Amino acid sequence: MSPEGKTVTALVAVVLTMGALAWAAVPFYDWFCRVTGYGGTTQVSQTGSDTVLDEVIRVRFDANVDPNLDWTFRPMQTSMELKIGETGLAFYEAVNNSDVAVTGTASYNVAPEVAGYYFDKIECFCFTEQTLQPGERIEMPVSFFVDPELVGDRDASWIRDITLSYTFHRTEPKQAALDAAPAANVN
């Protein structure tokens, strides 16, 4: 192969490799955040903790709304104290202030960020889209616990206050997006 051919082959390989890495970056980053708790990303659990410690932790609740979503969204309690490992149940309220049905999805994190690895959600309104009719008000639960392994982590053992924060964003309902997609050509 000529030197020019080797150069072209190497450049094509670099472009393909960069394209593959760019394509894989989003799912890999999402996986990385879920596994490590990076950026305050919380964990998901099917059940509560098997261990409850005799140490108390306070969870504070925060709510935000994207400016293009005409909703009122707030925690129904400002904070809650529970034992580490104990299952907590908190509620948030959402009200659609517009005159049309609106669908929203909540993004979430915890602070301090290192607590994300130990904050486990069992059930959460943030796992699914929420569609509110005009003027509709709903109460949405979140069930969670703080993993007792927190106290054994040298970087997180000092944490006794965690803030759980949500931001609601306007989204198109999944079914409406599917209905609006162009039909595949069938020949």
PDB file of C-alpha atoms in Angstrom:
ATOM      1  CA  MET A   1       0.000   0.000   0.000  1.00  0.00           C
ATOM      2  CA  SER A   2       1.311   3.443  -0.865  1.00  0.00           C
ATOM      3  CA  PRO A   3       2.123   6.001   1.871  1.00  0.00           C
ATOM      4  CA  GLU A   4      -0.883   8.080   0.750  1.00  0.00           C
ATOM      5  CA  GLY A   5      -3.148   5.021   1.033  1.00  0.00           C
ATOM      6  CA  LYS A   6      -1.858   4.305   4.543  1.00  0.00           C
ATOM      7  CA  THR A   7      -2.498   7.922   5.553  1.00  0.00           C
ATOM      8  CA  VAL A   8      -6.045   7.835   4.160  1.00  0.00           C
ATOM      9  CA  THR A   9      -6.735   4.504   5.905  1.00  0.00           C
ATOM     10  CA  ALA A  10      -5.407   5.871   9.205  1.00  0.00           C
ATOM     11  CA  LEU A  11      -7.509   9.034   8.899  1.00  0.00           C
ATOM     12  CA  VAL A  12     -10.652   7.040   8.091  1.00  0.00           C
ATOM     13  CA  ALA A  13      -9.958   4.817  11.112  1.00  0.00           C
ATOM     14  CA  VAL A  14      -9.575   7.905  13.334  1.00  0.00           C
ATOM     15  CA  VAL A  15     -12.831   9.416  12.036  1.00  0.00           C
ATOM     16  CA  LEU A  16     -14.747   6.152  12.554  1.00  0.00           C
ATOM     17  CA  THR A  17     -13.278   5.700  16.035  1.00  0.00           C
ATOM     18  CA  MET A  18     -14.186   9.271  17.026  1.00  0.00           C
ATOM     19  CA  GLY A  19     -17.707   8.810  15.656  1.00  0.00           C
ATOM     20  CA  ALA A  20     -18.171   5.573  17.612  1.00  0.00           C
ATOM     21  CA  LEU A  21     -16.877   7.197  20.807  1.00  0.00           C
ATOM     22  CA  ALA A  22     -19.178  10.192  20.368  1.00  0.00           C
ATOM     23  CA  TRP A  23     -22.156   7.887  19.800  1.00  0.00           C
ATOM     24  CA  ALA A  24     -21.332   5.854  22.928  1.00  0.00           C
ATOM     25  CA  ALA A  25     -20.630   8.875  25.162  1.00  0.00           C
ATOM     26  CA  VAL A  26     -24.213   9.623  26.241  1.00  0.00           C
ATOM     27  CA  PRO A  27     -25.240   6.097  27.290  1.00  0.00           C
ATOM     28  CA  PHE A  28     -21.835   5.500  28.869  1.00  0.00           C
ATOM     29  CA  TYR A  29     -22.054   8.766  30.850  1.00  0.00           C
ATOM     30  CA  ASP A  30     -25.585   7.888  31.998  1.00  0.00           C
ATOM     31  CA  TRP A  31     -24.416   4.437  33.111  1.00  0.00           C
ATOM     32  CA  PHE A  32     -21.351   5.902  34.825  1.00  0.00           C
ATOM     33  CA  CYS A  33     -23.480   8.423  36.786  1.00  0.00           C
ATOM     34  CA  ARG A  34     -25.944   5.746  37.897  1.00  0.00           C
ATOM     35  CA  VAL A  35     -23.207   3.370  39.030  1.00  0.00           C
ATOM     36  CA  THR A  36     -21.022   5.922  40.815  1.00  0.00           C
ATOM     37  CA  GLY A  37     -23.560   8.519  41.940  1.00  0.00           C
ATOM     38  CA  TYR A  38     -21.494  11.110  40.052  1.00  0.00           C
ATOM     39  CA  GLY A  39     -23.141  14.504  39.862  1.00  0.00           C
ATOM     40  CA  GLY A  40     -25.574  13.574  42.616  1.00  0.00           C
ATOM     41  CA  THR A  41     -27.276  10.904  40.514  1.00  0.00           C
ATOM     42  CA  THR A  42     -29.322   8.695  42.813  1.00  0.00           C
ATOM     43  CA  GLN A  43     -29.619   4.911  42.815  1.00  0.00           C
ATOM     44  CA  VAL A  44     -32.746   2.814  42.192  1.00  0.00           C
ATOM     45  CA  SER A  45     -33.721  -0.084  44.442  1.00  0.00           C
ATOM     46  CA  GLN A  46     -36.495  -2.644  44.202  1.00  0.00           C
ATOM     47  CA  THR A  47     -36.846  -2.915  47.995  1.00  0.00           C
ATOM     48  CA  GLY A  48     -35.979  -1.012  51.138  1.00  0.00           C
ATOM     49  CA  SER A  49     -32.828  -1.498  53.179  1.00  0.00           C
ATOM     50  CA  ASP A  50     -32.366  -4.619  55.309  1.00  0.00           C
ATOM     51  CA  THR A  51     -30.455  -2.594  57.903  1.00  0.00           C
ATOM     52  CA  VAL A  52     -31.579   0.465  59.860  1.00  0.00           C
ATOM     53  CA  LEU A  53     -28.957   2.286  61.908  1.00  0.00           C
ATOM     54  CA  ASP A  54     -29.566   4.291  65.054  1.00  0.00           C
ATOM     55  CA  GLU A  55     -28.180   7.406  63.344  1.00  0.00           C
ATOM     56  CA  VAL A  56     -30.449  10.154  62.037  1.00  0.00           C
ATOM     57  CA  ILE A  57     -30.102  11.876  58.699  1.00  0.00           C
ATOM     58  CA  ARG A  58     -32.095  14.856  57.425  1.00  0.00           C
ATOM     59  CA  VAL A  59     -33.366  14.968  53.864  1.00  0.00           C
ATOM     60  CA  ARG A  60     -34.380  18.351  52.484  1.00  0.00           C
ATOM     61  CA  PHE A  61     -36.671  18.668  49.480  1.00  0.00           C
ATOM     62  CA  ASP A  62     -36.292  21.167  46.642  1.00  0.00           C
ATOM     63  CA  ALA A  63     -38.433  21.808  43.548  1.00  0.00           C
ATOM     64  CA  ASN A  64     -37.825  23.804  40.376  1.00  0.00           C
ATOM     65  CA  VAL A  65     -39.710  24.300  37.118  1.00  0.00           C
ATOM     66  CA  ASP A  66     -38.242  24.958  33.689  1.00  0.00           C
ATOM     67  CA  PRO A  67     -39.402  28.442  32.516  1.00  0.00           C
ATOM     68  CA  ASN A  68     -41.311  27.048  29.500  1.00  0.00           C
ATOM     69  CA  LEU A  69     -43.489  24.833  31.705  1.00  0.00           C
ATOM     70  CA  ASP A  70     -46.501  26.644  33.148  1.00  0.00           C
ATOM     71  CA  TRP A  71     -46.689  24.543  36.312  1.00  0.00           C
ATOM     72  CA  THR A  72     -46.453  25.202  39.997  1.00  0.00           C
ATOM     73  CA  PHE A  73     -44.287  22.492  41.552  1.00  0.00           C
ATOM     74  CA  ARG A  74     -43.353  22.256  45.214  1.00  0.00           C
ATOM     75  CA  PRO A  75     -42.436  19.783  47.940  1.00  0.00           C
ATOM     76  CA  MET A  76     -45.251  19.210  50.416  1.00  0.00           C
ATOM     77  CA  GLN A  77     -42.687  19.052  53.237  1.00  0.00           C
ATOM     78  CA  THR A  78     -39.449  21.018  53.451  1.00  0.00           C
ATOM     79  CA  SER A  79     -37.444  18.326  55.224  1.00  0.00           C
ATOM     80  CA  MET A  80     -37.690  14.967  56.939  1.00  0.00           C
ATOM     81  CA  GLU A  81     -35.554  13.279  59.554  1.00  0.00           C
ATOM     82  CA  LEU A  82     -35.218   9.514  59.459  1.00  0.00           C
ATOM     83  CA  LYS A  83     -32.789   6.857  60.545  1.00  0.00           C
ATOM     84  CA  ILE A  84     -30.143   5.806  58.043  1.00  0.00           C
ATOM     85  CA  GLY A  85     -31.601   2.785  56.235  1.00  0.00           C
ATOM     86  CA  GLU A  86     -35.206   3.637  57.135  1.00  0.00           C
ATOM     87  CA  THR A  87     -37.627   4.025  54.230  1.00  0.00           C
ATOM     88  CA  GLY A  88     -39.003   7.537  53.830  1.00  0.00           C
ATOM     89  CA  LEU A  89     -42.064   8.677  51.899  1.00  0.00           C
ATOM     90  CA  ALA A  90     -42.319  12.269  50.713  1.00  0.00           C
ATOM     91  CA  PHE A  91     -44.790  14.030  48.437  1.00  0.00           C
ATOM     92  CA  TYR A  92     -44.508  16.748  45.834  1.00  0.00           C
ATOM     93  CA  GLU A  93     -47.398  18.755  44.400  1.00  0.00           C
ATOM     94  CA  ALA A  94     -47.754  19.825  40.782  1.00  0.00           C
ATOM     95  CA  VAL A  95     -50.414  22.126  39.328  1.00  0.00           C
ATOM     96  CA  ASN A  96     -50.929  22.809  35.629  1.00  0.00           C
ATOM     97  CA  ASN A  97     -51.600  26.559  35.446  1.00  0.00           C
ATOM     98  CA  SER A  98     -52.227  26.556  31.689  1.00  0.00           C
ATOM     99  CA  ASP A  99     -55.423  26.002  29.711  1.00  0.00           C
ATOM    100  CA  VAL A 100     -54.039  22.979  27.826  1.00  0.00           C
ATOM    101  CA  ALA A 101     -52.869  19.502  28.818  1.00  0.00           C
ATOM    102  CA  VAL A 102     -49.121  19.505  29.418  1.00  0.00           C
ATOM    103  CA  THR A 103     -46.646  16.661  29.877  1.00  0.00           C
ATOM    104  CA  GLY A 104     -43.526  17.021  31.963  1.00  0.00           C
ATOM    105  CA  THR A 105     -40.609  14.917  33.135  1.00  0.00           C
ATOM    106  CA  ALA A 106     -38.580  15.511  36.276  1.00  0.00           C
ATOM    107  CA  SER A 107     -34.798  15.425  36.335  1.00  0.00           C
ATOM    108  CA  TYR A 108     -33.213  14.992  39.741  1.00  0.00           C
ATOM    109  CA  ASN A 109     -30.061  14.940  41.808  1.00  0.00           C
ATOM    110  CA  VAL A 110     -28.917  15.099  45.399  1.00  0.00           C
ATOM    111  CA  ALA A 111     -26.422  17.302  47.191  1.00  0.00           C
ATOM    112  CA  PRO A 112     -23.791  16.835  48.327  1.00  0.00           C
ATOM    113  CA  GLU A 113     -22.943  14.933  45.144  1.00  0.00           C
ATOM    114  CA  VAL A 114     -21.140  12.101  46.941  1.00  0.00           C
ATOM    115  CA  ALA A 115     -24.438  11.211  48.646  1.00  0.00           C
ATOM    116  CA  GLY A 116     -25.926  10.167  45.292  1.00  0.00           C
ATOM    117  CA  TYR A 117     -24.251   6.781  45.529  1.00  0.00           C
ATOM    118  CA  TYR A 118     -26.063   6.115  48.833  1.00  0.00           C
ATOM    119  CA  PHE A 119     -29.468   7.668  48.099  1.00  0.00           C
ATOM    120  CA  ASP A 120     -31.782   4.901  46.846  1.00  0.00           C
ATOM    121  CA  LYS A 121     -35.222   5.534  45.332  1.00  0.00           C
ATOM    122  CA  ILE A 122     -37.742   2.717  45.504  1.00  0.00           C
ATOM    123  CA  GLU A 123     -40.634   4.504  43.762  1.00  0.00           C
ATOM    124  CA  CYS A 124     -40.623   7.963  42.203  1.00  0.00           C
ATOM    125  CA  PHE A 125     -42.786  10.139  40.007  1.00  0.00           C
ATOM    126  CA  CYS A 126     -39.552  10.989  38.188  1.00  0.00           C
ATOM    127  CA  PHE A 127     -39.423   7.502  36.636  1.00  0.00           C
ATOM    128  CA  THR A 128     -42.308   8.351  34.265  1.00  0.00           C
ATOM    129  CA  GLU A 129     -43.800  11.283  32.383  1.00  0.00           C
ATOM    130  CA  GLN A 130     -46.565  13.217  34.123  1.00  0.00           C
ATOM    131  CA  THR A 131     -49.449  14.623  32.073  1.00  0.00           C
ATOM    132  CA  LEU A 132     -51.651  17.195  33.767  1.00  0.00           C
ATOM    133  CA  GLN A 133     -54.923  18.455  32.340  1.00  0.00           C
ATOM    134  CA  PRO A 134     -55.697  22.201  32.443  1.00  0.00           C
ATOM    135  CA  GLY A 135     -55.906  23.302  36.081  1.00  0.00           C
ATOM    136  CA  GLU A 136     -55.212  19.776  37.367  1.00  0.00           C
ATOM    137  CA  ARG A 137     -53.401  19.344  40.693  1.00  0.00           C
ATOM    138  CA  ILE A 138     -51.690  16.105  41.690  1.00  0.00           C
ATOM    139  CA  GLU A 139     -49.672  14.823  44.631  1.00  0.00           C
ATOM    140  CA  MET A 140     -46.720  12.676  43.620  1.00  0.00           C
ATOM    141  CA  PRO A 141     -44.860  10.335  46.001  1.00  0.00           C
ATOM    142  CA  VAL A 142     -41.200   9.464  46.242  1.00  0.00           C
ATOM    143  CA  SER A 143     -40.158   6.490  48.381  1.00  0.00           C
ATOM    144  CA  PHE A 144     -36.475   6.293  49.309  1.00  0.00           C
ATOM    145  CA  PHE A 145     -33.813   5.346  51.841  1.00  0.00           C
ATOM    146  CA  VAL A 146     -30.213   6.270  52.555  1.00  0.00           C
ATOM    147  CA  ASP A 147     -27.984   3.209  52.309  1.00  0.00           C
ATOM    148  CA  PRO A 148     -26.325   2.390  55.665  1.00  0.00           C
ATOM    149  CA  GLU A 149     -23.018   1.837  53.824  1.00  0.00           C
ATOM    150  CA  LEU A 150     -22.754   5.639  53.807  1.00  0.00           C
ATOM    151  CA  VAL A 151     -21.314   5.608  57.341  1.00  0.00           C
ATOM    152  CA  GLY A 152     -18.428   3.354  56.276  1.00  0.00           C
ATOM    153  CA  ASP A 153     -17.321   5.511  53.329  1.00  0.00           C
ATOM    154  CA  ARG A 154     -14.423   7.775  54.319  1.00  0.00           C
ATOM    155  CA  ASP A 155     -15.560  10.398  51.777  1.00  0.00           C
ATOM    156  CA  ALA A 156     -19.246  10.359  52.758  1.00  0.00           C
ATOM    157  CA  SER A 157     -19.414   9.289  56.418  1.00  0.00           C
ATOM    158  CA  TRP A 158     -19.725  12.912  57.575  1.00  0.00           C
ATOM    159  CA  ILE A 159     -22.972  13.500  55.652  1.00  0.00           C
ATOM    160  CA  ARG A 160     -26.059  13.967  57.820  1.00  0.00           C
ATOM    161  CA  ASP A 161     -27.937  16.438  55.574  1.00  0.00           C
ATOM    162  CA  ILE A 162     -28.959  15.597  51.995  1.00  0.00           C
ATOM    163  CA  THR A 163     -30.963  17.760  49.607  1.00  0.00           C
ATOM    164  CA  LEU A 164     -33.131  15.961  47.051  1.00  0.00           C
ATOM    165  CA  SER A 165     -33.805  18.321  44.165  1.00  0.00           C
ATOM    166  CA  TYR A 166     -36.132  17.990  41.174  1.00  0.00           C
ATOM    167  CA  THR A 167     -36.616  20.147  38.108  1.00  0.00           C
ATOM    168  CA  PHE A 168     -39.658  19.576  35.893  1.00  0.00           C
ATOM    169  CA  HIS A 169     -39.182  20.054  32.142  1.00  0.00           C
ATOM    170  CA  ARG A 170     -41.820  20.169  29.436  1.00  0.00           C
ATOM    171  CA  THR A 171     -41.779  17.101  27.180  1.00  0.00           C
ATOM    172  CA  GLU A 172     -43.851  15.730  24.369  1.00  0.00           C
ATOM    173  CA  PRO A 173     -45.850  12.706  25.504  1.00  0.00           C
ATOM    174  CA  LYS A 174     -44.243   9.524  24.163  1.00  0.00           C
ATOM    175  CA  GLN A 175     -47.431   8.403  22.378  1.00  0.00           C
ATOM    176  CA  ALA A 176     -47.899  11.812  20.745  1.00  0.00           C
ATOM    177  CA  ALA A 177     -44.296  11.695  19.523  1.00  0.00           C
ATOM    178  CA  LEU A 178     -44.888   8.232  18.083  1.00  0.00           C
ATOM    179  CA  ASP A 179     -48.118   9.372  16.388  1.00  0.00           C
ATOM    180  CA  ALA A 180     -46.360  12.412  14.882  1.00  0.00           C
ATOM    181  CA  ALA A 181     -43.456  10.345  13.489  1.00  0.00           C
ATOM    182  CA  PRO A 182     -43.662   9.767   9.736  1.00  0.00           C
ATOM    183  CA  ALA A 183     -44.863   6.314   8.767  1.00  0.00           C
ATOM    184  CA  ALA A 184     -42.265   3.961   7.350  1.00  0.00           C
ATOM    185  CA  ASN A 185     -42.468   3.320   3.637  1.00  0.00           C
ATOM    186  CA  VAL A 186     -43.722  -0.162   2.975  1.00  0.00           C
ATOM    187  CA  ASN A 187     -43.239  -1.417  -0.592  1.00  0.00           C
TER     188      ASN A 187
END
